[in-house]
CSV table of C-alpha atoms in Angstrom, one decimal:
chain,number,residue,atom,x,y,z
A,1,UNK,CA,11.2,17.3,-8.5
A,2,UNK,CA,7.9,15.5,-9.3
A,3,UNK,CA,8.5,13.2,-12.3
A,4,UNK,CA,5.7,10.6,-12.4
A,5,UNK,CA,2.8,12.8,-13.3
A,6,UNK,CA,1.2,12.7,-16.7
A,7,UNK,CA,0.3,16.1,-18.3
A,8,UNK,CA,-3.4,16.9,-18.4
A,9,UNK,CA,-5.3,17.8,-21.6
A,10,UNK,CA,-5.7,21.4,-22.6
A,11,UNK,CA,-8.5,23.0,-20.6
A,12,UNK,CA,-8.5,20.3,-18.0
A,13,UNK,CA,-8.3,21.2,-14.3
A,14,UNK,CA,-5.1,20.3,-12.6
A,15,UNK,CA,-5.5,16.7,-11.3
A,16,UNK,CA,-2.6,17.1,-8.9
A,17,UNK,CA,-3.8,20.0,-6.8
A,18,UNK,CA,-4.4,17.5,-4.1
A,19,UNK,CA,-0.7,16.6,-4.2
A,20,UNK,CA,0.1,20.2,-3.5
A,21,UNK,CA,1.5,20.8,-7.0
A,22,UNK,CA,0.7,23.3,-9.8
A,23,UNK,CA,0.4,22.4,-13.4
A,24,UNK,CA,4.2,22.6,-13.9
A,25,UNK,CA,4.8,20.1,-11.1
A,26,UNK,CA,6.1,22.8,-8.7
A,27,UNK,CA,5.1,22.5,-5.0
A,28,UNK,CA,2.4,24.8,-3.8
A,29,UNK,CA,2.7,26.4,-0.3
A,30,UNK,CA,0.9,24.9,2.6
A,31,UNK,CA,0.1,21.3,3.7
A,32,UNK,CA,-1.0,19.2,0.6
A,33,UNK,CA,-4.3,17.4,0.8
A,34,UNK,CA,-2.6,14.1,0.0
A,35,UNK,CA,-1.5,13.9,3.6
A,36,UNK,CA,-5.0,13.8,5.0
A,37,UNK,CA,-6.2,11.5,2.2
A,38,UNK,CA,-3.3,9.1,2.8
A,39,UNK,CA,-3.9,9.1,6.6
A,40,UNK,CA,-7.6,8.4,6.0
A,41,UNK,CA,-6.9,5.5,3.6
A,42,UNK,CA,-4.3,3.9,5.9
A,43,UNK,CA,-6.5,4.3,9.0
A,44,UNK,CA,-9.5,2.8,7.2
A,45,UNK,CA,-7.4,-0.1,6.0
A,46,UNK,CA,-6.1,-0.8,9.4
A,47,UNK,CA,-9.6,-0.8,10.9
A,48,UNK,CA,-10.9,-3.1,8.2
A,49,UNK,CA,-8.0,-5.5,8.5
A,50,UNK,CA,-8.1,-5.7,12.3
A,51,UNK,CA,-11.8,-6.3,12.2
A,52,UNK,CA,-11.3,-9.1,9.7
A,53,UNK,CA,-8.5,-10.7,11.7
A,54,UNK,CA,-10.4,-10.5,15.0
A,55,UNK,CA,-13.5,-12.0,13.5
A,56,UNK,CA,-11.9,-14.9,11.7
A,57,UNK,CA,-9.3,-17.7,12.1
A,58,UNK,CA,-6.9,-15.9,9.8
A,59,UNK,CA,-3.5,-15.3,11.4
A,60,UNK,CA,-1.4,-12.4,10.3
A,61,UNK,CA,2.3,-12.7,9.3
A,62,UNK,CA,4.5,-11.2,12.0
A,63,UNK,CA,7.4,-9.3,10.7
A,64,UNK,CA,10.2,-7.0,12.0
A,65,UNK,CA,7.8,-4.1,11.2
A,66,UNK,CA,5.4,-5.2,14.0
A,67,UNK,CA,5.7,-3.5,17.4
A,68,UNK,CA,4.4,-4.9,20.7
A,69,UNK,CA,1.9,-2.1,20.9
A,70,UNK,CA,0.7,0.7,18.6
A,71,UNK,CA,2.6,4.0,18.9
A,72,UNK,CA,1.0,6.9,20.8
A,73,UNK,CA,1.2,9.2,17.7
A,74,UNK,CA,-1.8,8.6,15.5
A,75,UNK,CA,-1.3,8.2,11.7
A,76,UNK,CA,-2.3,11.7,10.8
A,77,UNK,CA,0.2,13.1,13.2
A,78,UNK,CA,2.8,10.7,12.0
A,79,UNK,CA,2.3,11.6,8.3
A,80,UNK,CA,2.4,15.3,9.1
A,81,UNK,CA,5.6,14.8,11.1
A,82,UNK,CA,7.2,13.0,8.2
A,83,UNK,CA,6.1,15.8,5.8
A,84,UNK,CA,7.3,18.6,8.0
A,85,UNK,CA,10.8,17.2,8.8
A,86,UNK,CA,11.8,15.0,5.9
A,87,UNK,CA,11.1,17.5,3.1
A,88,UNK,CA,10.7,14.8,0.5
A,89,UNK,CA,8.7,15.4,-2.7
A,90,UNK,CA,5.0,15.2,-2.3
A,91,UNK,CA,4.8,12.3,-4.8
A,92,UNK,CA,6.8,10.2,-2.4
A,93,UNK,CA,3.7,9.7,-0.3
A,94,UNK,CA,1.9,8.1,-3.2
A,95,UNK,CA,4.9,6.0,-4.1
A,96,UNK,CA,5.2,4.9,-0.5
A,97,UNK,CA,1.7,3.5,-0.6
A,98,UNK,CA,2.6,1.6,-3.8
A,99,UNK,CA,5.7,0.1,-2.1
A,100,UNK,CA,3.7,-0.9,1.0
A,101,UNK,CA,1.1,-2.6,-1.2
A,102,UNK,CA,3.8,-4.5,-3.1
A,103,UNK,CA,5.4,-5.5,0.2
A,104,UNK,CA,2.2,-6.9,1.7
A,105,UNK,CA,1.4,-8.8,-1.4
A,106,UNK,CA,4.8,-10.5,-1.5
A,107,UNK,CA,4.7,-11.6,2.2
A,108,UNK,CA,0.9,-12.2,2.3
A,109,UNK,CA,0.4,-10.0,5.3
A,110,UNK,CA,-2.2,-7.4,6.5
A,111,UNK,CA,-1.6,-3.8,7.4
A,112,UNK,CA,-2.4,-3.3,11.1
A,113,UNK,CA,-1.8,-0.7,13.8
A,114,UNK,CA,1.2,-2.7,15.0
A,115,UNK,CA,3.0,-2.4,11.6
A,116,UNK,CA,1.7,0.6,9.7
A,117,UNK,CA,4.0,3.3,11.3
A,118,UNK,CA,7.3,1.4,10.7
A,119,UNK,CA,6.2,0.5,7.2
A,120,UNK,CA,5.3,4.1,6.5
A,121,UNK,CA,8.6,5.7,7.6
A,122,UNK,CA,10.5,3.0,5.8
A,123,UNK,CA,8.6,3.3,2.5
A,124,UNK,CA,8.8,7.1,2.5
A,125,UNK,CA,12.5,6.9,3.1
A,126,UNK,CA,13.0,4.4,0.3
A,127,UNK,CA,10.8,6.4,-2.1
A,128,UNK,CA,12.8,9.6,-1.3
A,129,UNK,CA,16.1,7.9,-1.9
A,130,UNK,CA,14.9,6.5,-5.2
A,131,UNK,CA,13.0,9.5,-6.5
A,132,UNK,CA,14.5,12.7,-5.1
A,133,UNK,CA,17.8,14.4,-6.0
A,134,UNK,CA,18.4,15.3,-2.4
A,135,UNK,CA,17.3,13.4,0.7
A,136,UNK,CA,18.2,12.9,4.4
A,137,UNK,CA,20.2,9.8,5.6
A,138,UNK,CA,18.9,6.9,7.6
A,139,UNK,CA,19.9,8.4,10.9
A,140,UNK,CA,17.7,11.4,10.3
A,141,UNK,CA,14.7,9.3,9.2
A,142,UNK,CA,15.2,7.1,12.3
A,143,UNK,CA,15.0,10.2,14.5
A,144,UNK,CA,11.8,11.5,12.7
A,145,UNK,CA,10.3,8.0,12.9
A,146,UNK,CA,11.1,7.6,16.6
A,147,UNK,CA,13.2,4.5,16.2
A,148,UNK,CA,17.0,3.7,16.4
A,149,UNK,CA,19.3,4.0,13.5
A,150,UNK,CA,20.1,0.2,13.9
A,151,UNK,CA,16.4,-0.6,13.6
A,152,UNK,CA,16.0,1.8,10.6
A,153,UNK,CA,18.8,0.0,8.8
A,154,UNK,CA,17.3,-3.4,9.5
A,155,UNK,CA,13.8,-2.3,8.3
A,156,UNK,CA,15.2,-0.8,5.1
A,157,UNK,CA,17.1,-3.9,4.2
A,158,UNK,CA,14.2,-6.2,5.0
A,159,UNK,CA,11.8,-4.0,3.0
A,160,UNK,CA,14.1,-3.8,-0.1
A,161,UNK,CA,14.8,-7.6,-0.1
A,162,UNK,CA,11.1,-8.4,0.3
A,163,UNK,CA,10.3,-6.0,-2.6
A,164,UNK,CA,13.0,-7.8,-4.6
A,165,UNK,CA,14.4,-4.2,-5.1
A,166,UNK,CA,11.4,-3.5,-7.4
A,167,UNK,CA,11.3,0.2,-6.9
A,168,UNK,CA,10.3,1.5,-10.3
A,169,UNK,CA,6.8,3.0,-10.6
A,170,UNK,CA,5.3,3.8,-14.0
A,171,UNK,CA,3.2,6.9,-14.6
A,172,UNK,CA,0.2,4.6,-15.2
A,173,UNK,CA,0.6,2.8,-11.9
A,174,UNK,CA,1.2,6.1,-10.1
A,175,UNK,CA,-2.0,7.6,-11.5
A,176,UNK,CA,-4.0,4.5,-10.7
A,177,UNK,CA,-3.0,4.6,-7.0
A,178,UNK,CA,-3.4,8.4,-6.8
A,179,UNK,CA,-7.0,8.0,-8.1
A,180,UNK,CA,-7.6,5.2,-5.6
A,181,UNK,CA,-6.3,7.3,-2.7
A,182,UNK,CA,-8.6,10.2,-3.8
A,183,UNK,CA,-11.6,7.8,-4.0
A,184,UNK,CA,-10.9,6.2,-0.7
A,185,UNK,CA,-10.4,9.7,0.8
A,186,UNK,CA,-13.9,10.7,-0.5
A,187,UNK,CA,-12.8,13.1,-3.3
A,188,UNK,CA,-13.7,10.9,-6.2
A,189,UNK,CA,-16.7,8.8,-7.1
A,190,UNK,CA,-16.9,5.6,-9.1
A,191,UNK,CA,-18.3,7.6,-12.0
A,192,UNK,CA,-15.5,10.1,-12.0
A,193,UNK,CA,-12.9,7.3,-12.0
A,194,UNK,CA,-14.6,5.5,-14.9
A,195,UNK,CA,-14.6,8.8,-16.8
A,196,UNK,CA,-10.9,8.9,-16.4
A,197,UNK,CA,-10.6,5.4,-17.9
A,198,UNK,CA,-9.9,3.4,-14.8
A,199,UNK,CA,-12.4,0.5,-14.4
A,200,UNK,CA,-13.4,-0.8,-11.1
A,201,UNK,CA,-13.9,-4.6,-10.9
A,202,UNK,CA,-14.8,-7.1,-8.2
A,203,UNK,CA,-12.1,-8.4,-5.9
A,204,UNK,CA,-10.9,-11.9,-6.7
A,205,UNK,CA,-12.2,-13.0,-3.2
A,206,UNK,CA,-15.6,-11.4,-3.7
A,207,UNK,CA,-15.1,-9.3,-0.5
A,208,UNK,CA,-15.4,-5.9,-2.2
A,209,UNK,CA,-14.2,-3.8,-5.0
A,210,UNK,CA,-10.8,-2.6,-6.0
A,211,UNK,CA,-9.0,-0.7,-8.7
A,212,UNK,CA,-7.6,-2.9,-11.5
A,213,UNK,CA,-4.0,-3.7,-10.6
A,214,UNK,CA,-4.3,-2.9,-6.9
A,215,UNK,CA,-4.0,-5.6,-4.4
A,216,UNK,CA,-7.1,-7.2,-3.0
A,217,UNK,CA,-7.4,-5.0,0.1
A,218,UNK,CA,-4.9,-6.2,2.6
A,219,UNK,CA,-2.9,-3.0,2.2
A,220,UNK,CA,-5.5,-0.5,1.1
């Protein structure tokens, strides 16, 4: 059940159609647009971060989420696979992005092609466990993610401890990230976001722009 979404004003179009939900929060049939938006945001972030790392003396933090090479399955295929087999609520994909952003902030790391797949399957699993009334166990998520159950368990524990078990997401934060995902995915313009009341401001490093409250771009 989707629980994080604020009710829209009377006469307002449903802002959560992209999440595959109707105005009552019930799932609509078919593949929700959030999957393609999320894939686009993560892919763009990975390209941007890897370009930054390759063109500078910055060294990324290596974690247990890093593989020796990027998986053969691209991000869009991986997101679709998780959606098809894990049956988690659609909002879990937005919450997973929030968790990934928090994680990268805390360890001061960059999202790259070597880490994004493991971070994604772990964050979606943690989000489903925290949000959904019913969810699959670690062994099932490991199979869907293409890793062993032992590795899945290690990834989950590392993820939770690095998050300091901060799993709660407010409606305000959820909406802010959802708007950001839509913007990055090309569905929202800066004017539309400002109309909704979410200001865009310069990044603290001066390297770009970000939504207030969203990390400076290492994750997204």
